[in-house]
């Protein structure tokens, strides 16, 4: 089963807190409360990943709304898997992950994102960091939106 990493749950909570701030400084919006329940259980049980199926419908919906605003692909348009490398020097994905990317569900994509971020060996994290950060803003011809045609290109 695919798991959602605690870092993504935290990021989603913080995104929702910024998007729907507390009117009184105490009350959290429904999305934050739903995600916080999952987060609290993860902390209590000392787990780093929550099984996707364990999320309530509201928590999953809140997580998916956060996910929709994240960059879809780690690609920086320097793919060394096309040159025979098993691991892309540009983004850090395996050849199989690059090929299967359009079919991967959001949880599996985030698992790959987490792995390559923790490894931080791909050029997107060092040599071409400015290119990767520019792609978040639509620079270098890479759009962060999640259209079906964008998924097919990656």
PDB file of N, CA and C in Angstrom, residues 20-109:
ATOM      1  N   UNK A  20      -6.809  29.264   4.936  1.00  0.00           N
ATOM      2  CA  UNK A  20      -8.005  29.532   5.736  1.00  0.00           C
ATOM      3  C   UNK A  20      -7.595  29.824   7.178  1.00  0.00           C
ATOM      4  N   UNK A  21      -7.058  31.026   7.415  1.00  0.00           N
ATOM      5  CA  UNK A  21      -6.586  31.332   8.762  1.00  0.00           C
ATOM      6  C   UNK A  21      -7.722  31.323   9.787  1.00  0.00           C
ATOM      7  N   UNK A  22      -7.344  31.047  10.999  1.00  0.00           N
ATOM      8  CA  UNK A  22      -8.306  31.017  12.101  1.00  0.00           C
ATOM      9  C   UNK A  22      -8.864  32.419  12.335  1.00  0.00           C
ATOM     10  N   UNK A  23     -10.183  32.533  12.407  1.00  0.00           N
ATOM     11  CA  UNK A  23     -10.756  33.865  12.639  1.00  0.00           C
ATOM     12  C   UNK A  23     -10.509  34.373  14.063  1.00  0.00           C
ATOM     13  N   UNK A  24     -10.331  33.445  14.990  1.00  0.00           N
ATOM     14  CA  UNK A  24     -10.168  33.854  16.389  1.00  0.00           C
ATOM     15  C   UNK A  24      -8.816  33.449  16.987  1.00  0.00           C
ATOM     16  N   UNK A  25      -7.935  32.859  16.170  1.00  0.00           N
ATOM     17  CA  UNK A  25      -6.636  32.446  16.666  1.00  0.00           C
ATOM     18  C   UNK A  25      -6.646  31.098  17.368  1.00  0.00           C
ATOM     19  N   UNK A  26      -7.800  30.495  17.484  1.00  0.00           N
ATOM     20  CA  UNK A  26      -7.932  29.211  18.186  1.00  0.00           C
ATOM     21  C   UNK A  26      -8.544  28.142  17.291  1.00  0.00           C
ATOM     22  N   UNK A  27      -9.611  28.493  16.613  1.00  0.00           N
ATOM     23  CA  UNK A  27     -10.361  27.544  15.802  1.00  0.00           C
ATOM     24  C   UNK A  27      -9.662  27.292  14.472  1.00  0.00           C
ATOM     25  N   UNK A  28      -9.512  26.032  14.122  1.00  0.00           N
ATOM     26  CA  UNK A  28      -8.920  25.670  12.834  1.00  0.00           C
ATOM     27  C   UNK A  28     -10.031  25.303  11.858  1.00  0.00           C
ATOM     28  N   UNK A  29      -9.754  25.485  10.580  1.00  0.00           N
ATOM     29  CA  UNK A  29     -10.746  25.123   9.567  1.00  0.00           C
ATOM     30  C   UNK A  29     -10.915  23.600   9.537  1.00  0.00           C
ATOM     31  N   UNK A  30     -11.966  23.137   8.917  1.00  0.00           N
ATOM     32  CA  UNK A  30     -12.287  21.703   8.880  1.00  0.00           C
ATOM     33  C   UNK A  30     -11.172  20.886   8.233  1.00  0.00           C
ATOM     34  N   UNK A  31     -10.541  21.433   7.209  1.00  0.00           N
ATOM     35  CA  UNK A  31      -9.473  20.706   6.528  1.00  0.00           C
ATOM     36  C   UNK A  31      -8.268  20.502   7.443  1.00  0.00           C
ATOM     37  N   UNK A  32      -7.915  21.532   8.196  1.00  0.00           N
ATOM     38  CA  UNK A  32      -6.800  21.412   9.144  1.00  0.00           C
ATOM     39  C   UNK A  32      -7.146  20.391  10.219  1.00  0.00           C
ATOM     40  N   UNK A  33      -8.358  20.440  10.720  1.00  0.00           N
ATOM     41  CA  UNK A  33      -8.758  19.477  11.769  1.00  0.00           C
ATOM     42  C   UNK A  33      -8.707  18.048  11.252  1.00  0.00           C
ATOM     43  N   UNK A  34      -9.146  17.827  10.014  1.00  0.00           N
ATOM     44  CA  UNK A  34      -9.124  16.478   9.442  1.00  0.00           C
ATOM     45  C   UNK A  34      -7.688  15.978   9.272  1.00  0.00           C
ATOM     46  N   UNK A  35      -6.826  16.826   8.749  1.00  0.00           N
ATOM     47  CA  UNK A  35      -5.426  16.446   8.560  1.00  0.00           C
ATOM     48  C   UNK A  35      -4.704  16.315   9.906  1.00  0.00           C
ATOM     49  N   UNK A  36      -5.066  17.157  10.864  1.00  0.00           N
ATOM     50  CA  UNK A  36      -4.433  17.112  12.187  1.00  0.00           C
ATOM     51  C   UNK A  36      -4.746  15.805  12.910  1.00  0.00           C
ATOM     52  N   UNK A  37      -5.913  15.254  12.672  1.00  0.00           N
ATOM     53  CA  UNK A  37      -6.246  13.961  13.276  1.00  0.00           C
ATOM     54  C   UNK A  37      -5.290  12.884  12.759  1.00  0.00           C
ATOM     55  N   UNK A  38      -5.075  12.857  11.467  1.00  0.00           N
ATOM     56  CA  UNK A  38      -4.126  11.904  10.875  1.00  0.00           C
ATOM     57  C   UNK A  38      -2.719  12.167  11.404  1.00  0.00           C
ATOM     58  N   UNK A  39      -2.329  13.426  11.428  1.00  0.00           N
ATOM     59  CA  UNK A  39      -0.997  13.807  11.897  1.00  0.00           C
ATOM     60  C   UNK A  39      -0.792  13.376  13.352  1.00  0.00           C
ATOM     61  N   UNK A  40      -1.784  13.636  14.184  1.00  0.00           N
ATOM     62  CA  UNK A  40      -1.696  13.267  15.600  1.00  0.00           C
ATOM     63  C   UNK A  40      -1.526  11.766  15.790  1.00  0.00           C
ATOM     64  N   UNK A  41      -2.263  10.979  15.033  1.00  0.00           N
ATOM     65  CA  UNK A  41      -2.130   9.521  15.119  1.00  0.00           C
ATOM     66  C   UNK A  41      -0.752   9.062  14.649  1.00  0.00           C
ATOM     67  N   UNK A  42      -0.228   9.725  13.637  1.00  0.00           N
ATOM     68  CA  UNK A  42       1.107   9.364  13.151  1.00  0.00           C
ATOM     69  C   UNK A  42       2.160   9.652  14.222  1.00  0.00           C
ATOM     70  N   UNK A  43       2.051  10.793  14.859  1.00  0.00           N
ATOM     71  CA  UNK A  43       2.992  11.152  15.919  1.00  0.00           C
ATOM     72  C   UNK A  43       2.853  10.184  17.087  1.00  0.00           C
ATOM     73  N   UNK A  44       1.620   9.916  17.494  1.00  0.00           N
ATOM     74  CA  UNK A  44       1.374   9.022  18.625  1.00  0.00           C
ATOM     75  C   UNK A  44       1.954   7.631  18.376  1.00  0.00           C
ATOM     76  N   UNK A  45       1.754   7.120  17.180  1.00  0.00           N
ATOM     77  CA  UNK A  45       2.234   5.779  16.835  1.00  0.00           C
ATOM     78  C   UNK A  45       3.668   5.779  16.307  1.00  0.00           C
ATOM     79  N   UNK A  46       4.260   6.968  16.229  1.00  0.00           N
ATOM     80  CA  UNK A  46       5.644   7.137  15.750  1.00  0.00           C
ATOM     81  C   UNK A  46       5.858   6.533  14.367  1.00  0.00           C
ATOM     82  N   UNK A  47       4.929   6.836  13.487  1.00  0.00           N
ATOM     83  CA  UNK A  47       5.035   6.369  12.109  1.00  0.00           C
ATOM     84  C   UNK A  47       5.345   7.554  11.200  1.00  0.00           C
ATOM     85  N   UNK A  48       6.090   7.283  10.163  1.00  0.00           N
ATOM     86  CA  UNK A  48       6.453   8.339   9.220  1.00  0.00           C
ATOM     87  C   UNK A  48       5.509   8.390   8.034  1.00  0.00           C
ATOM     88  N   UNK A  49       4.734   7.325   7.853  1.00  0.00           N
ATOM     89  CA  UNK A  49       3.801   7.293   6.738  1.00  0.00           C
ATOM     90  C   UNK A  49       2.431   6.841   7.206  1.00  0.00           C
ATOM     91  N   UNK A  50       1.409   7.442   6.608  1.00  0.00           N
ATOM     92  CA  UNK A  50       0.028   7.033   6.848  1.00  0.00           C
ATOM     93  C   UNK A  50      -0.450   6.282   5.620  1.00  0.00           C
ATOM     94  N   UNK A  51      -1.041   5.152   5.836  1.00  0.00           N
ATOM     95  CA  UNK A  51      -1.621   4.397   4.734  1.00  0.00           C
ATOM     96  C   UNK A  51      -2.711   5.261   4.104  1.00  0.00           C
ATOM     97  N   UNK A  52      -2.669   5.362   2.810  1.00  0.00           N
ATOM     98  CA  UNK A  52      -3.642   6.194   2.093  1.00  0.00           C
ATOM     99  C   UNK A  52      -5.074   5.829   2.468  1.00  0.00           C
ATOM    100  N   UNK A  53      -5.333   4.553   2.652  1.00  0.00           N
ATOM    101  CA  UNK A  53      -6.683   4.086   2.978  1.00  0.00           C
ATOM    102  C   UNK A  53      -7.107   4.490   4.386  1.00  0.00           C
ATOM    103  N   UNK A  54      -6.153   4.851   5.245  1.00  0.00           N
ATOM    104  CA  UNK A  54      -6.496   5.195   6.630  1.00  0.00           C
ATOM    105  C   UNK A  54      -6.990   6.634   6.767  1.00  0.00           C
ATOM    106  N   UNK A  55      -6.816   7.455   5.750  1.00  0.00           N
ATOM    107  CA  UNK A  55      -7.282   8.835   5.819  1.00  0.00           C
ATOM    108  C   UNK A  55      -8.799   8.890   5.725  1.00  0.00           C
ATOM    109  N   UNK A  56      -9.388   9.770   6.507  1.00  0.00           N
ATOM    110  CA  UNK A  56     -10.826   9.995   6.372  1.00  0.00           C
ATOM    111  C   UNK A  56     -11.073  10.646   5.014  1.00  0.00           C
ATOM    112  N   UNK A  57     -12.299  10.615   4.576  1.00  0.00           N
ATOM    113  CA  UNK A  57     -12.635  11.219   3.281  1.00  0.00           C
ATOM    114  C   UNK A  57     -12.294  12.708   3.286  1.00  0.00           C
ATOM    115  N   UNK A  58     -12.556  13.389   4.396  1.00  0.00           N
ATOM    116  CA  UNK A  58     -12.278  14.817   4.478  1.00  0.00           C
ATOM    117  C   UNK A  58     -10.770  15.089   4.483  1.00  0.00           C
ATOM    118  N   UNK A  59      -9.988  14.250   5.184  1.00  0.00           N
ATOM    119  CA  UNK A  59      -8.533  14.414   5.207  1.00  0.00           C
ATOM    120  C   UNK A  59      -7.954  14.162   3.817  1.00  0.00           C
ATOM    121  N   UNK A  60      -8.455  13.137   3.157  1.00  0.00           N
ATOM    122  CA  UNK A  60      -7.959  12.847   1.801  1.00  0.00           C
ATOM    123  C   UNK A  60      -8.283  13.988   0.848  1.00  0.00           C
ATOM    124  N   UNK A  61      -9.486  14.511   0.955  1.00  0.00           N
ATOM    125  CA  UNK A  61      -9.887  15.627   0.094  1.00  0.00           C
ATOM    126  C   UNK A  61      -9.012  16.864   0.372  1.00  0.00           C
ATOM    127  N   UNK A  62      -8.719  17.131   1.634  1.00  0.00           N
ATOM    128  CA  UNK A  62      -7.858  18.267   1.997  1.00  0.00           C
ATOM    129  C   UNK A  62      -6.441  18.042   1.496  1.00  0.00           C
ATOM    130  N   UNK A  63      -5.937  16.803   1.625  1.00  0.00           N
ATOM    131  CA  UNK A  63      -4.595  16.488   1.150  1.00  0.00           C
ATOM    132  C   UNK A  63      -4.524  16.632  -0.377  1.00  0.00           C
ATOM    133  N   UNK A  64      -5.542  16.169  -1.069  1.00  0.00           N
ATOM    134  CA  UNK A  64      -5.566  16.262  -2.531  1.00  0.00           C
ATOM    135  C   UNK A  64      -5.616  17.724  -3.001  1.00  0.00           C
ATOM    136  N   UNK A  65      -6.310  18.583  -2.268  1.00  0.00           N
ATOM    137  CA  UNK A  65      -6.342  20.007  -2.625  1.00  0.00           C
ATOM    138  C   UNK A  65      -4.947  20.606  -2.487  1.00  0.00           C
ATOM    139  N   UNK A  66      -4.231  20.231  -1.415  1.00  0.00           N
ATOM    140  CA  UNK A  66      -2.851  20.684  -1.256  1.00  0.00           C
ATOM    141  C   UNK A  66      -1.986  20.125  -2.388  1.00  0.00           C
ATOM    142  N   UNK A  67      -2.133  18.836  -2.655  1.00  0.00           N
ATOM    143  CA  UNK A  67      -1.340  18.168  -3.695  1.00  0.00           C
ATOM    144  C   UNK A  67      -1.520  18.851  -5.053  1.00  0.00           C
ATOM    145  N   UNK A  68      -2.733  19.263  -5.358  1.00  0.00           N
ATOM    146  CA  UNK A  68      -3.035  19.868  -6.659  1.00  0.00           C
ATOM    147  C   UNK A  68      -2.233  21.150  -6.909  1.00  0.00           C
ATOM    148  N   UNK A  69      -1.756  21.797  -5.850  1.00  0.00           N
ATOM    149  CA  UNK A  69      -0.991  23.029  -6.042  1.00  0.00           C
ATOM    150  C   UNK A  69       0.520  22.790  -5.997  1.00  0.00           C
ATOM    151  N   UNK A  70       0.953  21.547  -5.844  1.00  0.00           N
ATOM    152  CA  UNK A  70       2.387  21.235  -5.857  1.00  0.00           C
ATOM    153  C   UNK A  70       2.832  20.951  -7.291  1.00  0.00           C
ATOM    154  N   UNK A  71       4.118  21.124  -7.588  1.00  0.00           N
ATOM    155  CA  UNK A  71       4.587  20.796  -8.942  1.00  0.00           C
ATOM    156  C   UNK A  71       4.382  19.309  -9.222  1.00  0.00           C
ATOM    157  N   UNK A  72       3.902  18.986 -10.400  1.00  0.00           N
ATOM    158  CA  UNK A  72       3.617  17.588 -10.708  1.00  0.00           C
ATOM    159  C   UNK A  72       4.883  16.758 -10.862  1.00  0.00           C
ATOM    160  N   UNK A  73       5.813  17.228 -11.633  1.00  0.00           N
ATOM    161  CA  UNK A  73       6.982  16.418 -11.970  1.00  0.00           C
ATOM    162  C   UNK A  73       8.270  17.080 -11.500  1.00  0.00           C
ATOM    163  N   UNK A  74       9.238  16.295 -11.067  1.00  0.00           N
ATOM    164  CA  UNK A  74      10.529  16.858 -10.694  1.00  0.00           C
ATOM    165  C   UNK A  74      11.424  17.130 -11.900  1.00  0.00           C
ATOM    166  N   UNK A  75      10.951  16.852 -13.090  1.00  0.00           N
ATOM    167  CA  UNK A  75      11.740  16.996 -14.310  1.00  0.00           C
ATOM    168  C   UNK A  75      12.238  18.437 -14.477  1.00  0.00           C
ATOM    169  N   UNK A  76      13.520  18.558 -14.825  1.00  0.00           N
ATOM    170  CA  UNK A  76      14.086  19.877 -15.143  1.00  0.00           C
ATOM    171  C   UNK A  76      14.542  19.913 -16.601  1.00  0.00           C
ATOM    172  N   UNK A  77      14.029  18.973 -17.403  1.00  0.00           N
ATOM    173  CA  UNK A  77      14.294  18.895 -18.844  1.00  0.00           C
ATOM    174  C   UNK A  77      15.753  18.571 -19.160  1.00  0.00           C
ATOM    175  N   UNK A  78      16.395  17.840 -18.278  1.00  0.00           N
ATOM    176  CA  UNK A  78      17.739  17.304 -18.515  1.00  0.00           C
ATOM    177  C   UNK A  78      17.652  15.830 -18.121  1.00  0.00           C
ATOM    178  N   UNK A  79      17.173  14.992 -19.032  1.00  0.00           N
ATOM    179  CA  UNK A  79      16.913  13.598 -18.687  1.00  0.00           C
ATOM    180  C   UNK A  79      18.043  12.703 -19.169  1.00  0.00           C
ATOM    181  N   UNK A  80      18.791  12.187 -18.218  1.00  0.00           N
ATOM    182  CA  UNK A  80      19.900  11.322 -18.602  1.00  0.00           C
ATOM    183  C   UNK A  80      19.461   9.871 -18.771  1.00  0.00           C
ATOM    184  N   UNK A  81      18.218   9.538 -18.414  1.00  0.00           N
ATOM    185  CA  UNK A  81      17.759   8.157 -18.653  1.00  0.00           C
ATOM    186  C   UNK A  81      17.637   7.900 -20.151  1.00  0.00           C
ATOM    187  N   UNK A  82      17.400   8.963 -20.921  1.00  0.00           N
ATOM    188  CA  UNK A  82      17.346   8.820 -22.379  1.00  0.00           C
ATOM    189  C   UNK A  82      18.725   8.479 -22.950  1.00  0.00           C
ATOM    190  N   UNK A  83      19.767   8.713 -22.170  1.00  0.00           N
ATOM    191  CA  UNK A  83      21.138   8.394 -22.581  1.00  0.00           C
ATOM    192  C   UNK A  83      21.620   7.074 -22.002  1.00  0.00           C
ATOM    193  N   UNK A  84      20.713   6.348 -21.330  1.00  0.00           N
ATOM    194  CA  UNK A  84      21.061   5.030 -20.808  1.00  0.00           C
ATOM    195  C   UNK A  84      21.309   4.951 -19.312  1.00  0.00           C
ATOM    196  N   UNK A  85      21.223   6.062 -18.590  1.00  0.00           N
ATOM    197  CA  UNK A  85      21.405   6.027 -17.139  1.00  0.00           C
ATOM    198  C   UNK A  85      20.199   5.376 -16.469  1.00  0.00           C
ATOM    199  N   UNK A  86      20.454   4.559 -15.476  1.00  0.00           N
ATOM    200  CA  UNK A  86      19.364   3.933 -14.725  1.00  0.00           C
ATOM    201  C   UNK A  86      18.682   4.948 -13.815  1.00  0.00           C
ATOM    202  N   UNK A  87      19.427   5.969 -13.386  1.00  0.00           N
ATOM    203  CA  UNK A  87      18.909   7.021 -12.515  1.00  0.00           C
ATOM    204  C   UNK A  87      19.179   8.361 -13.193  1.00  0.00           C
ATOM    205  N   UNK A  88      18.142   9.167 -13.368  1.00  0.00           N
ATOM    206  CA  UNK A  88      18.292  10.449 -14.060  1.00  0.00           C
ATOM    207  C   UNK A  88      19.138  11.403 -13.225  1.00  0.00           C
ATOM    208  N   UNK A  89      20.157  11.959 -13.846  1.00  0.00           N
ATOM    209  CA  UNK A  89      21.012  12.932 -13.162  1.00  0.00           C
ATOM    210  C   UNK A  89      20.264  14.245 -12.932  1.00  0.00           C
ATOM    211  N   UNK A  90      19.308  14.551 -13.789  1.00  0.00           N
ATOM    212  CA  UNK A  90      18.564  15.805 -13.676  1.00  0.00           C
ATOM    213  C   UNK A  90      17.575  15.827 -12.530  1.00  0.00           C
ATOM    214  N   UNK A  91      16.714  14.800 -12.458  1.00  0.00           N
ATOM    215  CA  UNK A  91      15.646  14.826 -11.452  1.00  0.00           C
ATOM    216  C   UNK A  91      15.796  13.784 -10.349  1.00  0.00           C
ATOM    217  N   UNK A  92      16.580  12.743 -10.581  1.00  0.00           N
ATOM    218  CA  UNK A  92      16.782  11.729  -9.545  1.00  0.00           C
ATOM    219  C   UNK A  92      15.853  10.533  -9.629  1.00  0.00           C
ATOM    220  N   UNK A  93      14.931  10.544 -10.603  1.00  0.00           N
ATOM    221  CA  UNK A  93      14.027   9.408 -10.734  1.00  0.00           C
ATOM    222  C   UNK A  93      14.696   8.269 -11.486  1.00  0.00           C
ATOM    223  N   UNK A  94      14.204   7.056 -11.227  1.00  0.00           N
ATOM    224  CA  UNK A  94      14.684   5.907 -11.984  1.00  0.00           C
ATOM    225  C   UNK A  94      14.073   5.953 -13.376  1.00  0.00           C
ATOM    226  N   UNK A  95      14.656   5.176 -14.276  1.00  0.00           N
ATOM    227  CA  UNK A  95      14.111   5.113 -15.634  1.00  0.00           C
ATOM    228  C   UNK A  95      12.654   4.654 -15.605  1.00  0.00           C
ATOM    229  N   UNK A  96      12.347   3.678 -14.782  1.00  0.00           N
ATOM    230  CA  UNK A  96      10.968   3.167 -14.654  1.00  0.00           C
ATOM    231  C   UNK A  96      10.034   4.257 -14.134  1.00  0.00           C
ATOM    232  N   UNK A  97      10.486   5.039 -13.146  1.00  0.00           N
ATOM    233  CA  UNK A  97       9.644   6.116 -12.604  1.00  0.00           C
ATOM    234  C   UNK A  97       9.384   7.184 -13.654  1.00  0.00           C
ATOM    235  N   UNK A  98      10.383   7.507 -14.467  1.00  0.00           N
ATOM    236  CA  UNK A  98      10.200   8.481 -15.544  1.00  0.00           C
ATOM    237  C   UNK A  98       9.166   7.956 -16.540  1.00  0.00           C
ATOM    238  N   UNK A  99       9.297   6.700 -16.922  1.00  0.00           N
ATOM    239  CA  UNK A  99       8.379   6.107 -17.897  1.00  0.00           C
ATOM    240  C   UNK A  99       6.959   5.997 -17.355  1.00  0.00           C
ATOM    241  N   UNK A 100       6.825   5.623 -16.093  1.00  0.00           N
ATOM    242  CA  UNK A 100       5.505   5.381 -15.503  1.00  0.00           C
ATOM    243  C   UNK A 100       4.857   6.633 -14.919  1.00  0.00           C
ATOM    244  N   UNK A 101       5.549   7.748 -14.907  1.00  0.00           N
ATOM    245  CA  UNK A 101       5.064   8.946 -14.224  1.00  0.00           C
ATOM    246  C   UNK A 101       3.627   9.334 -14.591  1.00  0.00           C
ATOM    247  N   UNK A 102       3.247   9.361 -15.854  1.00  0.00           N
ATOM    248  CA  UNK A 102       1.875   9.767 -16.181  1.00  0.00           C
ATOM    249  C   UNK A 102       0.802   8.852 -15.575  1.00  0.00           C
ATOM    250  N   UNK A 103       1.144   7.605 -15.308  1.00  0.00           N
ATOM    251  CA  UNK A 103       0.165   6.670 -14.752  1.00  0.00           C
ATOM    252  C   UNK A 103       0.201   6.600 -13.225  1.00  0.00           C
ATOM    253  N   UNK A 104       1.234   7.144 -12.589  1.00  0.00           N
ATOM    254  CA  UNK A 104       1.332   7.064 -11.131  1.00  0.00           C
ATOM    255  C   UNK A 104       0.254   7.910 -10.470  1.00  0.00           C
ATOM    256  N   UNK A 105      -0.278   7.406  -9.358  1.00  0.00           N
ATOM    257  CA  UNK A 105      -1.267   8.186  -8.614  1.00  0.00           C
ATOM    258  C   UNK A 105      -0.531   9.210  -7.744  1.00  0.00           C
ATOM    259  N   UNK A 106      -1.253  10.182  -7.193  1.00  0.00           N
ATOM    260  CA  UNK A 106      -0.610  11.238  -6.410  1.00  0.00           C
ATOM    261  C   UNK A 106       0.246  10.733  -5.238  1.00  0.00           C
ATOM    262  N   UNK A 107      -0.201   9.715  -4.543  1.00  0.00           N
ATOM    263  CA  UNK A 107       0.550   9.219  -3.388  1.00  0.00           C
ATOM    264  C   UNK A 107       1.887   8.633  -3.833  1.00  0.00           C
ATOM    265  N   UNK A 108       1.885   7.865  -4.907  1.00  0.00           N
ATOM    266  CA  UNK A 108       3.140   7.301  -5.409  1.00  0.00           C
ATOM    267  C   UNK A 108       4.074   8.402  -5.930  1.00  0.00           C
ATOM    268  N   UNK A 109       3.503   9.411  -6.581  1.00  0.00           N
ATOM    269  CA  UNK A 109       4.331  10.526  -7.038  1.00  0.00           C
ATOM    270  C   UNK A 109       4.980  11.229  -5.855  1.00  0.00           C
TER     271      UNK A 109
END
